Short mmCIF file of C-alpha atoms in Angstrom, two decimals:
data_model
loop_
_atom_site.label_atom_id
_atom_site.label_comp_id
_atom_site.label_asym_id
_atom_site.label_seq_id
_atom_site.Cartn_x
_atom_site.Cartn_y
_atom_site.Cartn_z
CA MET M 1 0.00 0.01 0.01
CA ARG M 2 2.85 2.35 0.87
CA THR M 3 4.46 1.66 -2.52
CA ILE M 4 1.22 2.54 -4.34
CA TYR M 5 0.89 5.73 -2.32
CA CYS M 6 4.47 6.75 -3.18
CA LEU M 7 3.85 6.10 -6.87
CA LEU M 8 0.68 8.17 -6.85
CA LEU M 9 2.51 10.99 -5.08
CA LEU M 10 5.32 10.86 -7.62
CA LEU M 11 2.85 10.96 -10.54
CA ASN M 12 1.11 13.95 -8.98
CA VAL M 13 4.39 15.83 -8.61
CA MET M 14 5.40 15.00 -12.21
CA SER M 15 1.98 16.21 -13.45
CA ARG M 16 2.38 19.49 -11.60
CA VAL M 17 5.85 19.98 -13.07
CA ARG M 18 4.56 19.33 -16.58
CA SER M 19 1.61 21.68 -16.03
CA GLN M 20 4.02 24.52 -15.23
CA HIS M 21 6.34 23.78 -18.14
CA HIS M 22 6.73 26.57 -20.64
CA GLU M 23 9.40 26.85 -23.31
CA TRP M 24 10.38 30.23 -24.64
CA PHE M 25 7.80 31.21 -27.24
CA GLY M 26 10.39 31.73 -29.96
CA ASP M 27 11.50 28.09 -29.66
CA VAL M 28 7.91 26.86 -29.90
CA PHE M 29 7.29 29.12 -32.90
CA ALA M 30 10.37 27.91 -34.75
CA GLU M 31 9.61 24.25 -34.15
CA VAL M 32 6.08 24.59 -35.57
CA MET M 33 6.66 27.07 -38.40
CA THR M 34 9.66 25.18 -39.81
CA LYS M 35 7.26 22.39 -40.79
CA PHE M 36 4.11 24.51 -41.32
CA SER M 37 1.73 24.20 -44.28
CA ILE M 38 -2.02 24.56 -44.73
CA ASP M 39 -3.67 21.65 -42.98
CA SER M 40 -5.84 19.52 -45.27
CA ASP M 41 -8.52 19.29 -42.58
CA ALA M 42 -8.78 23.08 -42.54
CA ILE M 43 -9.73 23.24 -46.23
CA GLN M 44 -13.50 23.29 -46.60
CA ASN M 45 -15.34 23.51 -49.89
CA ASN M 46 -12.28 24.93 -51.64
CA SER M 47 -11.08 22.34 -54.12
CA GLN M 48 -8.63 24.77 -55.73
CA CYS M 49 -6.84 25.31 -52.42
CA LYS M 50 -6.83 21.58 -51.70
CA VAL M 51 -5.27 20.69 -55.05
CA ALA M 52 -2.75 23.58 -54.94
CA ASN M 53 -1.73 22.76 -51.37
CA GLU M 54 -1.19 19.08 -52.20
CA ILE M 55 0.97 20.01 -55.21
CA TYR M 56 2.89 22.56 -53.14
CA THR M 57 3.63 20.24 -50.22
CA ARG M 58 4.59 17.36 -52.54
CA ASN M 59 6.99 19.59 -54.49
CA LEU M 60 8.42 21.00 -51.27
CA ARG M 61 9.24 17.49 -50.06
CA ASN M 62 10.87 16.80 -53.45
CA GLY M 63 12.97 19.94 -53.22
CA THR M 64 11.39 21.68 -56.22
CA TYR M 65 12.71 25.20 -56.66
CA TRP M 66 9.45 27.10 -56.86
CA ALA M 67 8.05 25.38 -53.73
CA ALA M 68 11.28 26.09 -51.87
CA ARG M 69 10.95 29.76 -52.86
CA MET M 70 7.53 29.96 -51.23
CA ASP M 71 8.69 28.14 -48.13
CA ASP M 72 11.83 30.26 -47.91
CA ALA M 73 9.76 33.45 -48.12
CA SER M 74 7.89 32.60 -44.92
CA VAL M 75 9.16 33.55 -41.47
CA LYS M 76 10.46 30.42 -39.73
CA SER M 77 11.72 31.96 -36.51
CA ILE M 78 11.40 35.25 -34.75
CA GLY M 79 13.79 37.06 -32.50
CA GLY M 80 14.07 40.38 -30.70
CA LEU M 81 10.66 40.25 -29.07
CA LEU M 82 12.13 41.27 -25.75
CA ASP M 83 13.62 44.34 -27.40
CA GLY M 84 10.37 45.30 -29.09
CA ASP M 85 10.98 43.85 -32.59
CA MET M 86 7.33 43.33 -33.46
CA LEU M 87 7.48 43.08 -37.29
CA HIS M 88 8.90 40.01 -39.00
CA PHE M 89 8.12 40.34 -42.68
CA GLY M 90 10.00 37.50 -44.25
CA HIS M 91 10.29 38.05 -48.02
CA PRO M 92 6.99 39.29 -49.49
CA SER M 93 8.36 39.97 -53.00
CA GLN M 94 9.88 36.51 -53.25
CA CYS M 95 6.56 35.02 -52.29
CA VAL M 96 4.32 36.89 -54.71
CA ARG M 97 6.79 36.65 -57.59
CA THR M 98 6.68 32.88 -57.39
CA MET M 99 4.41 31.76 -60.23
CA VAL M 100 3.97 28.26 -61.61
CA PRO M 101 1.81 28.41 -64.76
CA ILE M 102 2.00 24.64 -65.33
CA HIS M 103 0.21 24.08 -62.01
CA ASN M 104 -1.68 27.40 -62.00
CA ILE M 105 -0.15 28.22 -58.59
CA SER M 106 1.23 31.50 -57.35
CA GLY M 107 2.44 32.68 -53.97
CA LYS M 108 0.11 34.59 -51.64
CA TYR M 109 1.72 36.67 -48.91
CA CYS M 110 -0.09 37.13 -45.60
CA LEU M 111 0.92 39.15 -42.57
CA VAL M 112 -0.47 37.45 -39.48
CA THR M 113 -0.96 39.22 -36.15
CA GLY M 114 -0.31 37.35 -32.92
CA ASP M 115 -0.62 38.15 -29.22
CA ILE M 116 1.04 35.98 -26.60
CA ARG M 117 0.28 35.83 -22.87
CA PRO M 118 1.12 33.34 -20.14
CA VAL M 119 -1.60 31.17 -18.69
CA TYR M 120 -2.67 33.06 -15.57
CA PRO M 121 -1.75 30.59 -12.80
CA ILE M 122 1.75 30.13 -14.24
CA VAL M 123 2.88 33.78 -14.21
CA PRO M 124 0.28 35.73 -12.21
CA ASP M 125 2.51 38.82 -12.02
CA PHE M 126 1.85 39.39 -15.76
CA TYR M 127 -1.74 40.29 -14.82
CA ALA M 128 -1.10 41.90 -11.45
CA GLY M 129 -1.37 45.47 -12.66
CA ASP M 130 1.60 46.49 -10.54
CA PHE M 131 2.86 49.50 -12.48
CA THR M 132 5.48 50.41 -9.89
CA ARG M 133 7.84 48.16 -11.85
CA ASP M 134 7.25 49.99 -15.11
CA TYR M 135 10.27 52.28 -15.17
CA PRO M 136 14.05 51.77 -15.31
CA PRO M 137 16.06 50.20 -13.95
CA TYR M 138 14.27 46.98 -14.91
CA ASN M 139 14.89 43.80 -12.92
CA THR M 140 16.52 41.45 -15.43
CA MET M 141 16.41 38.57 -12.91
CA GLN M 142 12.62 38.30 -13.19
CA HIS M 143 10.77 35.94 -15.50
CA TYR M 144 10.95 36.80 -19.20
CA TRP M 145 7.21 37.49 -19.24
CA GLU M 146 8.02 40.62 -17.23
CA GLY M 147 9.83 41.90 -20.32
CA LEU M 148 6.81 41.20 -22.55
CA ARG M 149 3.97 42.68 -20.50
CA TYR M 150 2.46 46.11 -21.02
CA LYS M 151 4.11 48.95 -19.14
CA LYS M 152 3.09 52.57 -18.56
CA ASP M 153 6.54 53.78 -19.53
CA VAL M 154 5.89 55.80 -22.71
CA LEU M 155 9.18 54.54 -24.17
CA TRP M 156 8.13 50.92 -23.67
CA HIS M 157 5.38 49.50 -25.81
CA SER M 158 3.86 46.08 -25.25
CA ARG M 159 6.12 43.25 -26.48
CA SER M 160 3.38 40.63 -26.49
CA ASN M 161 1.93 41.70 -29.85
CA PHE M 162 3.77 40.90 -33.07
CA ARG M 163 3.28 40.23 -36.82
CA TRP M 164 4.92 37.79 -39.17
CA GLY M 165 4.76 36.86 -42.85
CA ILE M 166 3.64 33.56 -44.35
CA CYS M 167 3.59 32.48 -47.99
CA ILE M 168 0.75 30.13 -49.03
CA PRO M 169 -0.81 29.05 -52.37
CA ASP M 170 -2.88 31.93 -53.80
CA THR M 171 -6.09 29.89 -53.99
CA CYS M 172 -6.11 29.30 -50.23
CA GLN M 173 -8.14 31.69 -48.03
CA THR M 174 -7.26 33.36 -44.77
CA TYR M 175 -9.76 31.28 -42.77
CA GLU M 176 -7.92 28.17 -43.94
CA LEU M 177 -4.61 29.67 -42.93
CA LEU M 178 -6.01 30.71 -39.56
CA ALA M 179 -7.52 27.28 -38.90
CA SER M 180 -4.19 25.61 -39.76
CA LEU M 181 -2.28 27.93 -37.40
CA ASN M 182 -4.80 27.33 -34.63
CA LYS M 183 -4.39 23.59 -35.01
CA SER M 184 -0.58 23.68 -35.03
CA LEU M 185 0.94 26.78 -33.49
CA VAL M 186 -1.78 27.73 -31.02
CA SER M 187 -2.05 24.14 -29.80
CA ALA M 188 1.73 23.91 -29.35
CA CYS M 189 1.72 27.13 -27.38
CA ALA M 190 -1.10 25.87 -25.15
CA GLU M 191 1.00 22.80 -24.34
CA ASN M 192 3.66 25.22 -23.04
CA ASN M 193 1.19 27.28 -21.04
CA ILE M 194 1.21 30.13 -23.56
CA THR M 195 -2.06 31.70 -24.74
CA LEU M 196 -1.66 32.72 -28.37
CA THR M 197 -4.40 34.75 -30.13
CA LEU M 198 -4.16 35.11 -33.90
CA ASN M 199 -5.79 37.32 -36.48
CA VAL M 200 -5.45 37.54 -40.28
CA THR M 201 -7.90 38.92 -42.82
CA GLU M 202 -7.90 39.13 -46.62
CA THR M 203 -6.70 42.75 -46.33
CA ASP M 204 -3.54 41.36 -44.68
CA CYS M 205 -2.77 39.28 -47.77
CA TYR M 206 -1.93 39.96 -51.39
CA THR M 207 -0.72 38.19 -54.55
CA GLY M 208 1.48 39.26 -57.44
CA ALA M 209 -1.60 39.65 -59.67
CA GLU M 210 -3.24 41.99 -57.17
CA MET M 211 -0.09 44.08 -57.05
CA ARG M 212 -0.03 44.42 -60.82
CA ASP M 213 -3.72 45.36 -60.93
CA ARG M 214 -3.46 47.84 -58.09
CA PRO M 215 -3.29 51.44 -59.37
CA VAL M 216 -0.37 53.57 -58.26
CA THR M 217 -1.56 56.70 -56.45
CA VAL M 218 -0.18 60.20 -57.01
CA GLY M 219 1.11 60.19 -53.47
CA ALA M 220 3.14 57.02 -54.13
CA ILE M 221 4.63 58.56 -57.26
CA VAL M 222 5.60 61.72 -55.37
CA TRP M 223 7.08 59.62 -52.55
CA VAL M 224 9.25 57.65 -54.97
#
């Protein structure tokens, strides 16, 4: 009986340790986005996206140049969040200039917005509203979430909100991209006690064809 009790106690301790586990967000992001593609289960009533995505992923596995261009144009890892680097564009022009007439596939560039926060019980200070810590000198011995939370210091904007670029087949829609990210990246973050909220709309995306058809304004000409 004592042996069983000890085993149950050990399992409880191990469960509590796992429940408090949280890798640095950048590591979770890189692990997921390195292998990311539109999930087939996220494609609903869009046969063009389904076919294009299958061709893209197959060619990417085979090392085909055009597929590698699209994959290479996407952001695979992010850095500098703790210093306020919130924009990670990747290579938009490389994405939208990738065109494969034989498969009728082109690159579509999307800029996704993300917001990360710790699960409340793990880092309660993130939500404490204690603004006495909001001005230099900052305590660098505290948890890294302290460096990401909102502060009242006018020179310090929130580090928890960021944007990054992804290249997908042009026939795929933003809701399919968002569903795929929720299934992969958001789930991986949840396993590490990170709450990730994502947003992307069609206005956050464009293709090469849309760029060619878009009229150049007088202001843009003057600026150039």
